[in-house]
Amino acid sequence: MTEFDAATAAVEAALAAGARYADARVMHRRYESMSSRNGEVEELTQDEDAGLGIRALVGSGWGFFAVPDLDRGSARQAGERAAAIAAASASVAGPAADLLPIPVNTASWASECLVDPLSVPLSEKGDLLVAASKEMHQAGADQAEALYQIWDTRKWFVSSEGHRIDQHIRECGAGIAATTIGANETQRRSYPAYRGQYGGRGWELVTELDLTGHAARVADEAQALLTAPLCPAGTTDLILGSEQMALQIHESVGHAIELDRILGWEAAFAGTSWLELAKLGSLSYGSELMNIAIDPTIPGALGSFGFDDEGTPAVRRYAVHNGQWVGALAGRDSATVAGLDYAGSVRADGWARLPMVRMTNVGLEPGPHTLDEIIAATEDGVFMDNNRSWSIDDKRLNFQFGCEVGWEVKHGKLGRMLRNPTYTGIGPQFWRSMDMLSGEITAWGTPNCGKGQPGQVGHTGHPAAPARFQGVRVGVRG
């Protein structure tokens, strides 16, 4: 049987068992990662799995079942079991729920890829990591680490409405980190971000990062942080670099606008949301510079796809426009409950997991300034970049973040390096204080977003640029 045949058999069996709707996904994923420490290869991981997962809807009750076998008997059994689970759920789930209508597509889609990451020889990839970690170690790092990760995912989707979609998504990324140990301090500097930069591209992404070209600088900055003055505590103007901005968006916007959290359907992994559906379209989320787009169509970004795991085509729309909250991340069932006319943000991290609302690419549109202009316009402040720690409450409202490095900003110029910089705030107050935003956008990739029970790991993208926020509490008060 082909993958489409197996998915079709599962859907037909679910319908025959009483489901009013069913969809099935066959997935085949290959994963590879390697790490190096202090000039030696430390670990190599290579995994591969495949299987079929099917959802069935009876009344308002969903059922899900998954099998690793793609023969007709296993596929049909999976469909029957999913329908039985849905029927059992329907008895307590309430009145029948509708699904948002979407176009029925027969289509293929693939992410952009110039150099297949899995075709690059292991020796070449290992040499790159060894060279980068060796150079950092020789430059003074006590622990010098380099790593890459690769995902190659194929999906075949069939629904009872007539969808027949296949996708091939190749993703990869890499990064380096230098750790230095002092008498009373341990400091780390990373490039280009903590655990690396990732995208829906081929090995050309890793080549462009030029890991060895940044190795000595990263080690030097990690050493300098051991003796740098502490970030002073107080209220001041805060300039965030684009990598830290990506995490700020992820935690205080991306998770907050997930519709299942807003509706109270999802409360795992520090989740509900402070947002109230009744305020959609009227709530002031941030300053007029704040334009956040939900955009799974960005070429090469980590949260991009042609169709989500419900078969909804990828479409760009606003979540925040000129500071006003105007959109959410939604699925076909949650959109109907909320009265929205769009979905398109449902994915699962594998064939054995139920699809749920997930971030795609959630990021800022460019602003009118440059980072140099922002610094030049700042009389007294702190510039922070590269995330080191994050903490945010269950409603995605109150947060405290720590960064790897900070610099004083005095009279429009960067001054002393600062160690252990931190800042804290309340989401809407923080975003409303943004008064300068750069147009220098980087599409950062986050391959480790956790959500759900059982837990799922999502791949998300966050276009971000440096920005300034006024009157932010920074540092730790004694």
Short mmCIF file of N, CA and C in Angstrom, two decimals, residues 230-330:
data_model
loop_
_atom_site.label_atom_id
_atom_site.label_comp_id
_atom_site.label_asym_id
_atom_site.label_seq_id
_atom_site.Cartn_x
_atom_site.Cartn_y
_atom_site.Cartn_z
N LEU A 230 28.24 43.91 37.45
CA LEU A 230 26.87 43.44 37.43
C LEU A 230 25.96 44.46 36.78
N CYS A 231 24.92 43.97 36.13
CA CYS A 231 23.89 44.87 35.60
C CYS A 231 23.25 45.60 36.77
N PRO A 232 23.27 46.92 36.77
CA PRO A 232 22.68 47.66 37.89
C PRO A 232 21.17 47.47 37.94
N ALA A 233 20.62 47.55 39.15
CA ALA A 233 19.18 47.44 39.35
C ALA A 233 18.53 48.81 39.28
N GLY A 234 17.40 48.89 38.63
CA GLY A 234 16.69 50.15 38.54
C GLY A 234 15.70 50.14 37.40
N THR A 235 15.15 51.30 37.10
CA THR A 235 14.22 51.47 35.99
C THR A 235 14.88 52.34 34.93
N THR A 236 14.92 51.84 33.71
CA THR A 236 15.67 52.53 32.67
C THR A 236 15.13 52.16 31.30
N ASP A 237 15.66 52.78 30.26
CA ASP A 237 15.34 52.37 28.89
C ASP A 237 16.06 51.07 28.59
N LEU A 238 15.37 50.15 27.97
CA LEU A 238 15.92 48.83 27.64
C LEU A 238 15.91 48.65 26.13
N ILE A 239 17.06 48.30 25.58
CA ILE A 239 17.17 47.93 24.17
C ILE A 239 17.40 46.43 24.11
N LEU A 240 16.56 45.72 23.38
CA LEU A 240 16.70 44.28 23.22
C LEU A 240 17.22 43.97 21.83
N GLY A 241 18.23 43.07 21.74
CA GLY A 241 18.67 42.56 20.46
C GLY A 241 17.63 41.63 19.86
N SER A 242 17.77 41.31 18.59
CA SER A 242 16.70 40.58 17.89
C SER A 242 16.51 39.17 18.41
N GLU A 243 17.59 38.51 18.86
CA GLU A 243 17.43 37.14 19.35
C GLU A 243 16.61 37.11 20.63
N GLN A 244 16.87 38.04 21.54
CA GLN A 244 16.07 38.10 22.76
C GLN A 244 14.64 38.55 22.45
N MET A 245 14.48 39.42 21.47
CA MET A 245 13.14 39.82 21.06
C MET A 245 12.34 38.63 20.56
N ALA A 246 13.01 37.69 19.89
CA ALA A 246 12.31 36.51 19.40
C ALA A 246 11.70 35.72 20.55
N LEU A 247 12.46 35.56 21.64
CA LEU A 247 11.91 34.85 22.79
C LEU A 247 10.82 35.66 23.47
N GLN A 248 10.98 36.96 23.53
CA GLN A 248 9.95 37.82 24.11
C GLN A 248 8.63 37.66 23.35
N ILE A 249 8.71 37.62 22.03
CA ILE A 249 7.52 37.40 21.21
C ILE A 249 6.93 36.01 21.48
N HIS A 250 7.80 35.01 21.49
CA HIS A 250 7.36 33.62 21.68
C HIS A 250 6.57 33.46 22.97
N GLU A 251 7.15 33.96 24.07
CA GLU A 251 6.56 33.70 25.38
C GLU A 251 5.40 34.62 25.71
N SER A 252 5.50 35.91 25.38
CA SER A 252 4.47 36.86 25.85
C SER A 252 3.44 37.22 24.79
N VAL A 253 3.65 36.74 23.55
CA VAL A 253 2.64 36.95 22.51
C VAL A 253 2.21 35.61 21.92
N GLY A 254 3.15 34.84 21.40
CA GLY A 254 2.81 33.61 20.69
C GLY A 254 1.95 32.66 21.50
N HIS A 255 2.37 32.34 22.73
CA HIS A 255 1.57 31.42 23.54
C HIS A 255 0.27 32.07 23.99
N ALA A 256 0.29 33.37 24.23
CA ALA A 256 -0.91 34.05 24.71
C ALA A 256 -2.03 34.06 23.67
N ILE A 257 -1.68 34.07 22.37
CA ILE A 257 -2.71 34.16 21.32
C ILE A 257 -3.15 32.80 20.81
N GLU A 258 -2.72 31.71 21.44
CA GLU A 258 -3.19 30.37 21.06
C GLU A 258 -4.64 30.23 21.52
N LEU A 259 -5.53 29.98 20.59
CA LEU A 259 -6.96 30.02 20.89
C LEU A 259 -7.38 28.93 21.87
N ASP A 260 -6.74 27.76 21.84
CA ASP A 260 -7.13 26.73 22.80
C ASP A 260 -6.83 27.18 24.23
N ARG A 261 -5.75 27.94 24.43
CA ARG A 261 -5.47 28.49 25.76
C ARG A 261 -6.52 29.54 26.15
N ILE A 262 -6.86 30.41 25.21
CA ILE A 262 -7.83 31.47 25.47
C ILE A 262 -9.19 30.88 25.85
N LEU A 263 -9.58 29.77 25.18
CA LEU A 263 -10.86 29.11 25.46
C LEU A 263 -10.82 28.24 26.70
N GLY A 264 -9.64 28.04 27.28
CA GLY A 264 -9.52 27.20 28.46
C GLY A 264 -9.37 25.73 28.16
N TRP A 265 -9.14 25.37 26.89
CA TRP A 265 -8.98 23.97 26.51
C TRP A 265 -7.59 23.44 26.84
N GLU A 266 -6.61 24.31 26.94
CA GLU A 266 -5.22 23.90 27.13
C GLU A 266 -4.67 24.62 28.36
N ALA A 267 -4.21 23.85 29.34
CA ALA A 267 -3.67 24.46 30.55
C ALA A 267 -2.36 23.83 30.98
N ALA A 268 -1.76 23.00 30.13
CA ALA A 268 -0.48 22.38 30.46
C ALA A 268 0.65 23.29 30.01
N PHE A 269 1.87 23.00 30.50
CA PHE A 269 3.05 23.79 30.15
C PHE A 269 2.79 25.28 30.36
N ALA A 270 2.48 25.66 31.60
CA ALA A 270 2.29 27.06 31.97
C ALA A 270 1.30 27.74 31.06
N GLY A 271 0.13 27.16 30.91
CA GLY A 271 -0.78 27.73 29.95
C GLY A 271 -2.19 27.87 30.44
N THR A 272 -2.70 29.03 30.47
CA THR A 272 -3.91 29.45 29.79
C THR A 272 -3.50 30.73 29.06
N SER A 273 -4.28 31.79 29.19
CA SER A 273 -3.90 33.07 28.60
C SER A 273 -4.62 34.19 29.31
N TRP A 274 -3.96 35.34 29.39
CA TRP A 274 -4.59 36.52 29.99
C TRP A 274 -5.59 37.18 29.04
N LEU A 275 -5.56 36.81 27.77
CA LEU A 275 -6.45 37.42 26.79
C LEU A 275 -7.88 36.90 26.92
N GLU A 276 -8.84 37.78 26.70
CA GLU A 276 -10.26 37.44 26.74
C GLU A 276 -10.83 37.60 25.33
N LEU A 277 -11.52 36.57 24.87
CA LEU A 277 -12.01 36.56 23.50
C LEU A 277 -12.89 37.78 23.20
N ALA A 278 -13.64 38.25 24.18
CA ALA A 278 -14.54 39.38 23.97
C ALA A 278 -13.78 40.66 23.61
N LYS A 279 -12.49 40.70 23.90
CA LYS A 279 -11.70 41.91 23.63
C LYS A 279 -10.93 41.83 22.31
N LEU A 280 -11.10 40.73 21.57
CA LEU A 280 -10.45 40.61 20.27
C LEU A 280 -10.96 41.70 19.34
N GLY A 281 -10.04 42.49 18.81
CA GLY A 281 -10.40 43.59 17.94
C GLY A 281 -10.44 44.93 18.64
N SER A 282 -10.40 44.94 19.97
CA SER A 282 -10.48 46.22 20.70
C SER A 282 -9.36 46.40 21.72
N LEU A 283 -8.68 45.34 22.12
CA LEU A 283 -7.66 45.43 23.17
C LEU A 283 -6.38 46.06 22.65
N SER A 284 -5.83 46.98 23.40
CA SER A 284 -4.52 47.56 23.11
C SER A 284 -3.44 46.65 23.68
N TYR A 285 -2.72 45.96 22.80
CA TYR A 285 -1.68 45.00 23.21
C TYR A 285 -0.34 45.70 23.38
N GLY A 286 -0.08 46.71 22.53
CA GLY A 286 1.22 47.38 22.57
C GLY A 286 1.14 48.74 21.91
N SER A 287 2.31 49.33 21.66
CA SER A 287 2.37 50.63 21.00
C SER A 287 2.02 50.47 19.53
N GLU A 288 1.86 51.60 18.84
CA GLU A 288 1.50 51.56 17.42
C GLU A 288 2.61 50.95 16.57
N LEU A 289 3.82 50.84 17.10
CA LEU A 289 4.91 50.20 16.37
C LEU A 289 4.76 48.67 16.36
N MET A 290 3.88 48.16 17.19
CA MET A 290 3.75 46.71 17.35
C MET A 290 2.82 46.13 16.30
N ASN A 291 3.41 45.48 15.30
CA ASN A 291 2.66 44.74 14.28
C ASN A 291 3.19 43.32 14.26
N ILE A 292 2.38 42.41 14.77
CA ILE A 292 2.76 40.99 14.86
C ILE A 292 1.97 40.21 13.82
N ALA A 293 2.69 39.50 12.95
CA ALA A 293 2.04 38.70 11.91
C ALA A 293 2.16 37.22 12.23
N ILE A 294 1.11 36.48 11.92
CA ILE A 294 1.12 35.02 11.90
C ILE A 294 1.33 34.64 10.44
N ASP A 295 2.51 34.09 10.12
CA ASP A 295 2.82 33.92 8.69
C ASP A 295 3.58 32.63 8.41
N PRO A 296 2.87 31.53 8.15
CA PRO A 296 3.53 30.27 7.81
C PRO A 296 4.03 30.20 6.37
N THR A 297 3.93 31.31 5.63
CA THR A 297 4.35 31.31 4.22
C THR A 297 5.76 31.84 4.03
N ILE A 298 6.47 32.25 5.09
CA ILE A 298 7.80 32.84 4.95
C ILE A 298 8.79 31.79 4.44
N PRO A 299 9.41 32.00 3.28
CA PRO A 299 10.35 31.00 2.76
C PRO A 299 11.53 30.80 3.72
N GLY A 300 11.81 29.56 4.04
CA GLY A 300 12.97 29.22 4.84
C GLY A 300 12.82 29.37 6.33
N ALA A 301 11.69 29.85 6.84
CA ALA A 301 11.51 30.00 8.28
C ALA A 301 11.10 28.67 8.90
N LEU A 302 11.37 28.52 10.20
CA LEU A 302 11.17 27.23 10.85
C LEU A 302 9.70 26.88 11.04
N GLY A 303 8.83 27.88 11.11
CA GLY A 303 7.41 27.61 11.31
C GLY A 303 6.60 27.64 10.03
N SER A 304 7.26 27.41 8.89
CA SER A 304 6.56 27.48 7.59
C SER A 304 6.08 26.11 7.12
N PHE A 305 4.98 26.13 6.36
CA PHE A 305 4.44 24.90 5.76
C PHE A 305 3.49 25.31 4.64
N GLY A 306 3.08 24.35 3.85
CA GLY A 306 2.10 24.62 2.82
C GLY A 306 0.68 24.49 3.33
N PHE A 307 0.49 23.50 4.22
CA PHE A 307 -0.81 23.21 4.81
C PHE A 307 -0.57 22.75 6.24
N ASP A 308 -1.47 23.11 7.14
CA ASP A 308 -1.33 22.61 8.51
C ASP A 308 -1.85 21.18 8.57
N ASP A 309 -1.89 20.60 9.76
CA ASP A 309 -2.25 19.19 9.89
C ASP A 309 -3.75 18.95 9.89
N GLU A 310 -4.54 19.97 9.53
CA GLU A 310 -5.96 19.79 9.23
C GLU A 310 -6.24 20.01 7.75
N GLY A 311 -5.17 20.26 6.96
CA GLY A 311 -5.33 20.50 5.54
C GLY A 311 -5.64 21.94 5.19
N THR A 312 -5.55 22.86 6.17
CA THR A 312 -5.83 24.28 5.90
C THR A 312 -4.62 24.92 5.23
N PRO A 313 -4.81 25.62 4.12
CA PRO A 313 -3.67 26.24 3.44
C PRO A 313 -3.02 27.32 4.30
N ALA A 314 -1.70 27.46 4.16
CA ALA A 314 -0.96 28.49 4.87
C ALA A 314 -1.36 29.87 4.35
N VAL A 315 -1.69 30.77 5.28
CA VAL A 315 -2.11 32.13 4.94
C VAL A 315 -1.52 33.08 5.98
N ARG A 316 -1.10 34.24 5.51
CA ARG A 316 -0.59 35.27 6.42
C ARG A 316 -1.73 36.12 6.95
N ARG A 317 -1.70 36.43 8.25
CA ARG A 317 -2.68 37.35 8.84
C ARG A 317 -2.07 38.01 10.06
N TYR A 318 -2.67 39.10 10.50
CA TYR A 318 -2.18 39.82 11.67
C TYR A 318 -2.71 39.21 12.97
N ALA A 319 -1.84 39.20 13.98
CA ALA A 319 -2.27 38.93 15.35
C ALA A 319 -2.40 40.25 16.11
N VAL A 320 -1.47 41.17 15.85
CA VAL A 320 -1.52 42.51 16.43
C VAL A 320 -1.25 43.50 15.30
N HIS A 321 -2.10 44.51 15.17
CA HIS A 321 -1.92 45.50 14.10
C HIS A 321 -1.99 46.90 14.69
N ASN A 322 -0.89 47.65 14.49
CA ASN A 322 -0.78 48.99 15.07
C ASN A 322 -1.09 48.99 16.55
N GLY A 323 -0.62 47.93 17.23
CA GLY A 323 -0.78 47.82 18.67
C GLY A 323 -2.06 47.18 19.15
N GLN A 324 -3.01 46.93 18.26
CA GLN A 324 -4.31 46.37 18.64
C GLN A 324 -4.35 44.87 18.38
N TRP A 325 -4.89 44.11 19.34
CA TRP A 325 -5.02 42.66 19.20
C TRP A 325 -6.14 42.35 18.22
N VAL A 326 -5.80 41.68 17.09
CA VAL A 326 -6.78 41.44 16.04
C VAL A 326 -6.86 39.99 15.57
N GLY A 327 -5.99 39.09 16.05
CA GLY A 327 -6.02 37.73 15.52
C GLY A 327 -5.45 36.72 16.49
N ALA A 328 -5.76 35.46 16.25
CA ALA A 328 -5.33 34.37 17.12
C ALA A 328 -4.83 33.20 16.28
N LEU A 329 -4.14 32.29 16.93
CA LEU A 329 -3.75 31.01 16.34
C LEU A 329 -4.88 30.03 16.60
N ALA A 330 -5.48 29.48 15.54
CA ALA A 330 -6.73 28.74 15.69
C ALA A 330 -6.72 27.46 14.88
#
